Coordinates of C-alpha atoms in Angstrom, one line a residue:
I1 CA 12.0 4.8 -24.5
Y2 CA 13.3 4.0 -27.7
L3 CA 13.4 0.3 -29.1
P4 CA 15.3 -0.5 -32.6
S5 CA 13.4 -1.9 -35.3
T6 CA 13.9 -2.4 -38.8
P7 CA 14.2 0.6 -41.0
E8 CA 11.2 0.6 -43.3
F9 CA 13.0 0.8 -47.0
A10 CA 14.4 -2.2 -45.9
V11 CA 10.9 -4.0 -45.3
E12 CA 9.5 -2.8 -48.5
R13 CA 12.1 -4.8 -50.5
E14 CA 10.9 -8.3 -49.1
N15 CA 8.1 -10.4 -50.4
T16 CA 4.2 -10.7 -49.1
V17 CA 5.2 -13.4 -46.8
N18 CA 8.6 -12.2 -45.2
K19 CA 6.1 -8.9 -44.7
E20 CA 3.7 -10.9 -42.9
V21 CA 6.3 -12.7 -40.9
H22 CA 7.9 -9.3 -39.8
R23 CA 4.6 -7.9 -38.6
K24 CA 3.8 -11.0 -36.7
N25 CA 7.4 -11.2 -35.1
R26 CA 6.4 -7.3 -34.1
E27 CA 3.4 -7.2 -33.1
K28 CA 4.9 -10.4 -30.6
Q29 CA 7.7 -8.4 -29.7
K30 CA 5.3 -5.8 -28.1
L31 CA 2.9 -8.3 -26.6
D32 CA 6.2 -9.7 -24.6
N33 CA 6.9 -6.2 -23.7
H34 CA 3.5 -5.6 -22.2
M35 CA 4.5 -1.7 -23.1
A36 CA 2.2 0.4 -24.3
T37 CA 4.3 1.9 -27.6
V38 CA 3.9 4.5 -29.8
D39 CA 5.6 4.7 -33.2
Q40 CA 6.9 7.1 -35.3
K41 CA 8.4 7.7 -38.7
V42 CA 11.4 9.5 -39.7
T43 CA 12.1 10.6 -43.6
I44 CA 15.4 11.2 -44.6
D45 CA 16.3 13.2 -48.0
C46 CA 19.5 13.1 -48.9
P47 CA 20.4 15.2 -52.3
W48 CA 22.4 12.9 -54.5
S49 CA 19.8 10.4 -54.0
I50 CA 16.4 10.5 -55.4
Y51 CA 15.1 7.7 -53.1
S52 CA 14.0 8.5 -49.5
T53 CA 14.6 6.6 -46.8
I54 CA 11.7 5.8 -44.1
I55 CA 13.1 4.8 -40.5
A56 CA 10.7 3.4 -38.2
L57 CA 11.0 4.2 -34.6
T58 CA 8.9 3.1 -31.6
F59 CA 8.9 4.3 -28.3
C60 CA 7.6 2.5 -25.4
I61 CA 6.2 4.8 -22.6
P62 CA 8.0 3.4 -19.4
F63 CA 5.4 4.3 -16.7
N64 CA 1.5 4.8 -16.4
A65 CA -0.1 7.5 -13.7
K66 CA -3.3 8.1 -12.2
H67 CA -4.1 9.9 -9.7
S68 CA -7.1 9.8 -6.3
L69 CA -8.6 12.3 -4.1
L70 CA -8.5 11.0 -0.5
S71 CA -9.9 12.8 2.7
T72 CA -10.8 12.0 6.2
G73 CA -13.0 14.7 8.3
K74 CA -11.1 17.8 7.4
R75 CA -8.3 16.2 5.9
K76 CA -7.6 16.2 2.4
Y77 CA -4.6 14.1 1.1
V78 CA -4.0 13.6 -3.3
Q79 CA -2.5 10.3 -4.0
V80 CA -0.4 9.9 -7.7
C81 CA 0.0 6.3 -8.4
I82 CA 3.1 5.1 -10.6
Q83 CA 3.1 1.9 -12.5
N84 CA 6.1 0.1 -14.4
L85 CA 5.1 -1.0 -17.6
S86 CA 8.5 -2.1 -19.1
E87 CA 10.7 -4.9 -18.1
L88 CA 13.1 -2.8 -16.7
C89 CA 13.9 -1.8 -13.4
F90 CA 14.0 1.9 -12.5
Q91 CA 15.1 4.2 -9.8
L92 CA 13.1 7.2 -8.8
S93 CA 14.3 10.5 -7.1
D94 CA 13.1 14.1 -6.8
N95 CA 9.9 13.9 -7.1
S96 CA 7.0 16.7 -7.0
L97 CA 3.8 17.8 -6.9
K98 CA 3.1 21.3 -7.9
N99 CA -0.1 23.8 -7.8
S100 CA 0.1 25.2 -11.5
A101 CA -2.2 28.1 -10.3
S102 CA 0.2 29.8 -7.7
C103 CA -2.1 30.1 -4.5
A104 CA -0.3 31.7 -1.5
D105 CA -3.5 29.8 0.8
L106 CA -3.0 26.4 -0.4
Q107 CA 0.1 24.2 0.5
L108 CA 1.5 20.3 -0.7
V109 CA 2.8 19.0 1.9
P110 CA 4.5 15.4 0.8
L111 CA 4.4 12.5 3.1
N112 CA 7.0 10.5 1.1
S113 CA 9.3 9.5 3.3
E114 CA 12.1 7.7 0.9
S115 CA 13.6 10.5 -1.7
Q116 CA 15.2 7.8 -3.9
Q117 CA 13.3 4.2 -4.4
V118 CA 13.3 1.4 -7.0
I119 CA 10.6 0.4 -9.0
Y120 CA 10.3 -3.0 -10.6
S121 CA 8.9 -4.3 -13.4
K122 CA 5.3 -4.3 -13.4
Q123 CA 4.8 -2.8 -9.9
S124 CA 3.2 0.0 -8.8
I125 CA 4.5 3.0 -6.4
F126 CA 2.0 5.4 -4.5
F127 CA 3.3 8.9 -3.4
V128 CA 1.2 11.3 -1.0
W129 CA 0.5 14.6 -0.8
E130 CA -1.4 16.4 2.0
L131 CA -3.9 19.6 1.2
K132 CA -3.0 22.5 3.8
W133 CA -5.2 25.4 3.4
T134 CA -5.5 28.8 5.7
K135 CA -8.6 30.7 4.1
E136 CA -11.0 28.1 1.8
L137 CA -10.1 25.9 -0.9
P138 CA -10.4 26.6 -4.9
P139 CA -12.5 25.3 -6.8
S140 CA -10.3 23.8 -8.7
L141 CA -6.6 22.2 -8.6
Q142 CA -4.3 22.1 -11.4
C143 CA -1.6 20.2 -10.7
L144 CA 1.6 19.1 -12.1
F145 CA 3.6 15.8 -10.7
S146 CA 7.4 15.2 -11.9
V147 CA 9.4 12.7 -10.7
S148 CA 13.5 11.6 -12.2
F149 CA 13.9 8.3 -13.3
C150 CA 17.5 5.8 -14.6
P151 CA 17.5 2.5 -15.0
A152 CA 18.3 0.6 -11.5
T153 CA 21.0 -1.5 -13.5
S154 CA 24.8 0.3 -12.4
E155 CA 26.0 0.2 -16.3
E156 CA 22.8 2.2 -17.5
Q157 CA 22.6 4.8 -14.8
S158 CA 24.5 7.3 -16.9
L159 CA 22.0 7.3 -19.3
T160 CA 20.8 11.1 -19.2
L161 CA 16.2 10.7 -19.3
K162 CA 14.0 13.7 -18.7
P163 CA 11.9 13.7 -15.9
F164 CA 8.6 11.7 -16.3
T165 CA 5.1 14.3 -15.6
Y166 CA 2.5 13.8 -15.5
E167 CA -0.2 16.7 -15.6
F168 CA -3.8 16.5 -14.1
Q169 CA -6.7 18.4 -12.6
V170 CA -9.1 17.9 -9.4
E171 CA -12.6 19.8 -9.6
N172 CA -15.1 19.6 -6.5
F173 CA -13.1 18.2 -3.9
F174 CA -15.3 18.7 -1.1
T175 CA -16.4 16.1 1.3
L176 CA -20.2 14.9 0.3
Y177 CA -20.8 11.9 2.8
N178 CA -19.0 11.1 6.6
V179 CA -18.6 7.2 7.0
K180 CA -18.0 5.9 10.6
T181 CA -18.1 2.2 11.4
E182 CA -18.2 -0.2 14.6
I183 CA -18.4 -3.4 15.7
F184 CA -20.1 -4.5 18.4
P185 CA -20.2 -7.8 20.9
P186 CA -22.8 -10.4 21.0
L187 CA -25.6 -9.4 23.3
G188 CA -23.9 -9.7 27.3
A189 CA -20.7 -10.0 26.0
E190 CA -17.7 -7.5 26.6
Y191 CA -15.6 -8.5 23.9
C192 CA -15.6 -9.6 19.7
K193 CA -14.1 -13.3 20.3
T194 CA -13.1 -15.4 17.2
G195 CA -16.4 -17.7 16.1
S196 CA -19.2 -15.1 17.5
L197 CA -21.6 -13.5 15.7
C198 CA -21.0 -9.8 16.2
S199 CA -22.7 -6.7 14.6
L200 CA -21.7 -4.0 12.3
E201 CA -23.1 -0.6 12.5
V202 CA -22.4 1.8 9.5
S203 CA -23.3 5.4 9.6
I204 CA -23.6 7.7 6.6
T205 CA -23.8 11.3 7.0
R206 CA -24.1 14.0 4.7
L207 CA -21.9 16.9 4.8
A208 CA -22.5 19.1 1.5
D209 CA -25.3 19.5 -0.7
L210 CA -24.9 17.8 -4.0
L211 CA -24.0 19.1 -7.5
E212 CA -26.2 18.1 -10.6
V213 CA -24.1 15.8 -11.7
D214 CA -23.9 13.9 -8.9
R215 CA -27.4 13.7 -8.0
D216 CA -28.7 10.6 -10.2
E217 CA -25.9 8.2 -7.9
A218 CA -26.8 10.0 -4.5
L219 CA -28.1 8.5 -1.7
T220 CA -32.0 9.5 -1.0
E221 CA -33.6 9.4 2.6
S222 CA -35.0 6.0 2.0
D223 CA -31.8 4.7 1.2

């Protein structure tokens, strides 16, 4: 998203005091927006002038994306979290997750019910896909997430914006441990009741051999 800024050639004509005030005001504006910004400069040269015009452009990144792999039993899920960094509200639509390396044995089944939804300022929205495979999982998964967005306000919905994309890679996504928990009522009681001291039993079972990078943080037999 582009935010207009003052051309640099106009700023250069100001004295040192005015430059410092302009710099502080610009930094304050960035802090107020709470958005990650990218500054670019465009130089305009005219054949009938000996001077070059430098225009400063500030682009604000509307979203931040991160992914995680969820596992329960033999079922695996890929989760993508989108966080709105801007002060604006956007309408999201047409979300998709594709495997860059086309594998016929692997499917990404979306579990997202709503095709269109509004993401408010500073809000996070999660998208989940289930991994389904017929033979065996590949050693790595190249994923490309894409979602279309536009301002949620009616007067700005006509703006044409490119979809937001997020590319990531998942490796070694086999399940290392199986965790089971169970709460037991006090001795001699049939049910757990409020105010009574109950016991929690946690069982951790290793399902696969560890890689070298995981051995240092792994649980040992004594742990």
